[in-house]
Backbone as CSV, one residue per row, in Angstrom:
resi,resn,N_x,N_y,N_z,CA_x,CA_y,CA_z,C_x,C_y,C_z
1,GLU,39.097,49.090,125.585,38.180,49.001,124.456,37.090,47.980,124.779
2,VAL,35.859,48.380,124.577,34.728,47.495,124.830,34.427,46.690,123.577
3,GLN,34.340,45.387,123.751,33.993,44.510,122.634,32.924,43.525,123.094
4,LEU,31.978,43.250,122.210,30.930,42.279,122.489,30.828,41.342,121.293
5,GLN,30.673,40.071,121.571,30.565,39.084,120.507,29.452,38.111,120.846
6,ALA,28.377,38.176,120.075,27.241,37.286,120.282,27.399,36.021,119.454
7,SER,26.888,34.923,119.982,26.915,33.651,119.275,25.772,32.785,119.779
8,GLY,25.581,31.658,119.120,24.578,30.711,119.574,23.310,30.664,118.758
9,GLY,23.216,31.516,117.761,22.020,31.499,116.928,21.959,30.248,116.075
10,GLY,20.831,30.067,115.415,20.666,28.909,114.554,19.237,28.760,114.097
11,LEU,18.965,27.606,113.522,17.630,27.282,113.036,16.974,26.326,114.023
12,VAL,15.762,26.644,114.441,15.053,25.804,115.404,13.574,25.796,115.052
13,GLN,12.909,24.710,115.390,11.478,24.634,115.134,10.709,25.392,116.206
14,ALA,9.530,25.818,115.845,8.670,26.497,116.815,8.481,25.618,118.045
15,GLY,8.545,26.235,119.207,8.450,25.508,120.454,9.790,25.081,121.014
16,GLY,10.828,25.207,120.221,12.155,24.810,120.639,12.861,25.884,121.456
17,SER,14.121,25.602,121.777,14.900,26.502,122.628,16.281,26.761,122.032
18,LEU,16.816,27.904,122.351,18.188,28.263,122.014,18.745,29.111,123.143
19,THR,20.042,29.043,123.322,20.711,29.929,124.270,21.762,30.735,123.535
20,LEU,21.612,32.033,123.569,22.593,32.929,122.984,23.612,33.328,124.037
21,SER,24.839,33.514,123.609,25.909,33.973,124.496,26.495,35.259,123.945
22,CYS,26.928,36.101,124.840,27.605,37.340,124.450,28.828,37.485,125.332
23,VAL,29.994,37.310,124.734,31.245,37.496,125.467,31.584,38.987,125.450
24,VAL,31.781,39.532,126.624,32.001,40.964,126.770,33.405,41.201,127.321
25,SER,34.120,42.101,126.706,35.424,42.499,127.227,35.451,43.999,127.422
26,GLY,36.137,44.431,128.455,36.242,45.858,128.737,35.001,46.467,129.357
27,PHE,34.094,45.607,129.831,32.818,46.130,130.354,32.134,45.058,131.188
28,THR,31.473,45.474,132.270,30.627,44.569,133.045,29.340,45.305,133.396
29,VAL,28.392,44.591,133.936,27.134,45.211,134.331,27.380,46.314,135.355
30,ASP,28.411,46.173,136.140,28.736,47.205,137.124,29.165,48.514,136.471
31,ASP,29.437,48.468,135.188,29.858,49.671,134.468,28.684,50.422,133.842
32,GLY,27.491,49.817,133.818,26.365,50.499,133.193,25.226,49.560,132.896
33,ALA,25.004,49.274,131.627,23.897,48.418,131.231,24.317,47.516,130.082
34,ILE,23.787,46.305,130.095,23.983,45.370,128.995,22.608,44.889,128.555
35,ALA,22.419,44.791,127.260,21.094,44.465,126.753,21.169,43.584,125.518
36,TRP,20.062,42.912,125.260,19.870,42.169,124.025,18.822,42.901,123.184
37,PHE,19.108,43.020,121.900,18.172,43.595,120.944,18.019,42.613,119.791
38,ARG,17.008,42.826,118.981,16.847,42.017,117.789,16.277,42.855,116.668
39,GLN,16.551,42.411,115.456,16.028,43.113,114.289,15.616,42.094,113.241
40,ALA,14.337,42.116,112.939,13.795,41.243,111.899,13.842,41.973,110.564
41,PRO,13.839,41.239,109.461,13.883,41.882,108.144,12.739,42.881,107.968
42,GLY,13.101,44.083,107.544,12.097,45.100,107.297,11.535,45.769,108.529
43,LYS,12.075,45.429,109.682,11.570,46.023,110.923,12.672,46.781,111.646
44,GLU,12.246,47.635,112.557,13.206,48.378,113.351,13.805,47.475,114.438
45,ARG,14.985,47.855,114.883,15.613,47.116,115.972,14.792,47.321,117.244
46,GLU,14.563,46.237,117.976,13.756,46.337,119.180,14.475,45.725,120.374
47,GLY,14.162,46.262,121.541,14.750,45.743,122.758,14.134,44.421,123.155
48,VAL,14.959,43.504,123.635,14.493,42.195,124.094,14.619,42.095,125.605
49,SER,15.806,42.358,126.118,16.004,42.316,127.568,17.191,43.180,127.925
50,CYS,17.198,43.632,129.186,18.259,44.528,129.618,18.441,44.433,131.122
51,ILE,19.684,44.471,131.551,19.987,44.617,132.967,20.862,45.849,133.109
52,SER,20.512,46.681,134.061,21.199,47.951,134.231,21.656,48.134,135.662
53,LYS,22.778,48.805,135.812,23.276,49.158,137.134,22.294,50.074,137.860
54,ASN,21.426,50.727,137.114,20.466,51.672,137.674,19.692,51.062,138.827
55,ASP,19.194,49.835,138.635,18.444,49.190,139.712,18.735,47.703,139.836
56,GLY,19.555,47.179,138.961,19.920,45.772,139.031,18.861,44.826,138.540
57,ALA,17.709,45.356,138.164,16.621,44.494,137.702,16.831,44.144,136.237
58,THR,16.242,43.048,135.823,16.274,42.650,134.420,14.911,42.940,133.812
59,TYR,14.899,43.652,132.715,13.663,44.012,132.048,13.532,43.212,130.750
60,TYR,12.294,42.906,130.402,12.006,42.146,129.192,10.923,42.838,128.388
61,ALA,11.028,42.692,127.081,9.937,43.134,126.224,8.717,42.253,126.501
62,ASP,7.546,42.830,126.381,6.324,42.067,126.654,6.234,40.816,125.781
63,SER,6.759,40.911,124.577,6.644,39.807,123.628,7.458,38.573,124.021
64,VAL,8.407,38.752,124.957,9.259,37.614,125.327,9.143,37.245,126.802
65,LYS,8.388,38.004,127.565,8.240,37.722,128.998,7.712,36.318,129.223
66,GLY,8.329,35.636,130.158,7.919,34.277,130.471,8.556,33.232,129.583
67,ARG,9.205,33.666,128.507,9.849,32.713,127.587,11.367,32.888,127.535
68,PHE,11.824,34.123,127.663,13.257,34.424,127.583,13.782,34.769,128.976
69,THR,15.039,34.389,129.221,15.694,34.724,130.479,17.102,35.212,130.195
70,MET,17.413,36.384,130.712,18.760,36.958,130.572,19.530,36.702,131.854
71,SER,20.770,36.288,131.706,21.610,36.039,132.878,23.045,36.379,132.532
72,SER,23.890,36.378,133.539,25.292,36.699,133.308,26.182,35.827,134.170
73,ASP,27.369,35.588,133.675,28.401,34.875,134.420,29.616,35.783,134.428
74,ASN,29.803,36.512,135.517,30.883,37.494,135.568,32.253,36.840,135.450
75,ALA,32.379,35.632,135.958,33.665,34.942,135.888,34.062,34.659,134.440
76,LYS,33.070,34.486,133.599,33.324,34.207,132.181,33.125,35.445,131.313
77,ASN,32.781,36.562,131.929,32.517,37.795,131.173,31.499,37.545,130.061
78,THR,30.490,36.793,130.392,29.522,36.380,129.387,28.103,36.653,129.868
79,VAL,27.293,37.139,128.949,25.871,37.358,129.189,25.101,36.375,128.308
80,TYR,24.041,35.812,128.853,23.280,34.795,128.138,21.844,35.251,127.905
81,LEU,21.255,34.685,126.882,19.825,34.860,126.653,19.252,33.479,126.364
82,GLN,18.598,32.920,127.377,17.944,31.626,127.227,16.569,31.865,126.617
83,MET,16.319,31.256,125.481,15.063,31.478,124.764,14.306,30.166,124.672
84,ASN,13.156,30.113,125.288,12.320,28.919,125.281,11.020,29.177,124.537
85,ASN,10.376,28.101,124.156,9.089,28.200,123.454,9.161,29.221,122.316
86,LEU,10.152,29.065,121.484,10.375,30.025,120.405,9.235,29.997,119.395
87,LYS,8.965,31.165,118.847,7.901,31.346,117.882,8.482,31.875,116.579
88,PRO,7.811,31.644,115.449,8.331,32.181,114.187,8.573,33.684,114.234
89,GLU,7.777,34.408,115.000,7.962,35.863,115.090,9.200,36.252,115.888
90,ASP,9.877,35.289,116.484,11.149,35.569,117.149,12.311,35.566,116.163
91,THR,12.043,35.193,114.931,13.091,35.175,113.906,13.655,36.572,113.716
92,ALA,14.971,36.694,113.855,15.633,37.997,113.767,17.134,37.797,113.934
93,VAL,17.866,38.864,113.679,19.269,38.913,114.073,19.304,39.497,115.482
94,TYR,19.955,38.797,116.376,20.031,39.212,117.780,21.398,39.831,118.064
95,TYR,21.363,40.955,118.765,22.565,41.696,119.090,22.667,41.890,120.604
96,CYS,23.890,41.889,121.103,24.098,42.355,122.469,24.754,43.729,122.400
97,ALA,24.470,44.541,123.383,24.948,45.915,123.391,25.190,46.374,124.822
98,ALA,25.995,47.409,124.962,26.328,47.919,126.289,26.352,49.441,126.271
99,ASP,26.124,50.010,127.433,26.134,51.467,127.560,26.635,51.849,128.944
100,ARG,27.440,52.887,129.020,28.037,53.279,130.295,27.142,54.197,131.120
101,THR,26.100,54.725,130.515,25.172,55.570,131.278,24.058,54.677,131.785
102,TYR,23.901,54.532,133.059,22.968,53.532,133.557,21.572,54.096,133.800
103,TYR,20.882,54.267,132.666,19.453,54.532,132.756,18.770,53.244,133.212
104,SER,17.482,53.291,133.375,16.781,52.063,133.741,16.761,51.102,132.563
105,GLY,16.658,49.824,132.858,16.602,48.833,131.800,15.421,49.065,130.875
106,PHE,14.303,49.491,131.450,13.113,49.763,130.644,13.401,50.865,129.623
107,TYR,14.137,51.885,130.039,14.488,53.002,129.147,15.285,52.492,127.957
108,TYR,16.261,51.638,128.206,17.109,51.142,127.128,16.320,50.296,126.126
109,LEU,15.384,49.513,126.619,14.612,48.673,125.708,13.868,49.504,124.678
110,GLN,13.489,50.714,125.061,12.732,51.581,124.149,13.615,52.373,123.205
111,ARG,14.908,52.464,123.497,15.795,53.368,122.766,17.112,52.696,122.409
112,PRO,17.103,51.790,121.470,18.344,51.100,121.088,19.465,52.068,120.690
113,SER,19.123,53.210,120.141,20.139,54.136,119.643,20.987,54.727,120.765
114,VAL,20.541,54.589,121.996,21.278,55.139,123.124,22.510,54.308,123.458
115,MET,22.488,53.022,123.114,23.587,52.134,123.474,24.890,52.558,122.804
116,ASP,25.965,52.535,123.584,27.263,52.976,123.071,27.985,51.907,122.263
117,TYR,27.852,50.665,122.692,28.673,49.609,122.118,27.789,48.470,121.610
118,TRP,28.124,47.962,120.443,27.358,46.887,119.818,28.276,45.777,119.347
119,GLY,27.798,44.565,119.500,28.499,43.442,118.906,27.856,43.082,117.584
120,LYS,28.513,42.209,116.846,27.910,41.690,115.633,26.781,40.746,116.032
121,GLY,25.781,40.688,115.226,24.614,39.900,115.563,24.763,38.425,115.270
122,THR,23.804,37.670,115.772,23.717,36.245,115.492,22.287,35.946,115.033
123,GLN,22.172,35.198,113.942,20.867,34.958,113.338,20.106,33.853,114.074
124,VAL,18.865,34.137,114.409,17.957,33.135,114.968,16.794,32.979,113.996
125,THR,16.565,31.758,113.549,15.471,31.480,112.631,14.581,30.405,113.240
126,VAL,13.305,30.714,113.376,12.346,29.783,113.957,11.366,29.367,112.876
127,SER,11.351,28.091,112.577,10.456,27.592,111.533,9.137,27.131,112.149
128,SER,8.087,27.283,111.379,6.751,26.914,111.881,6.432,25.457,111.601
């Protein structure tokens, strides 16, 4: 059974940093793709970053490039999202998700509904 549990959200001032963690069981990047998504109030869920077995590259949404970094620690079965220089528009519930079909990371960022497995989200609030 695949399970994902995101944590690390909180309240931070604009310009600050947070690191989100996602503990994954029953799944690794070698099994397909793992991604971070977010959903702000009244908006659709959007892709933030993704790493896929398809090419091993990490893809980022344009809105977070240069500020967010996705990484993984296989020994801890944990995926991280380091978020720097946070902006109020980054405020959202952040989710980690996994999928066994390894499309490209770019593909997954555009199509959250394709992901097979979702964890509960963690709230990130950035104050101005």
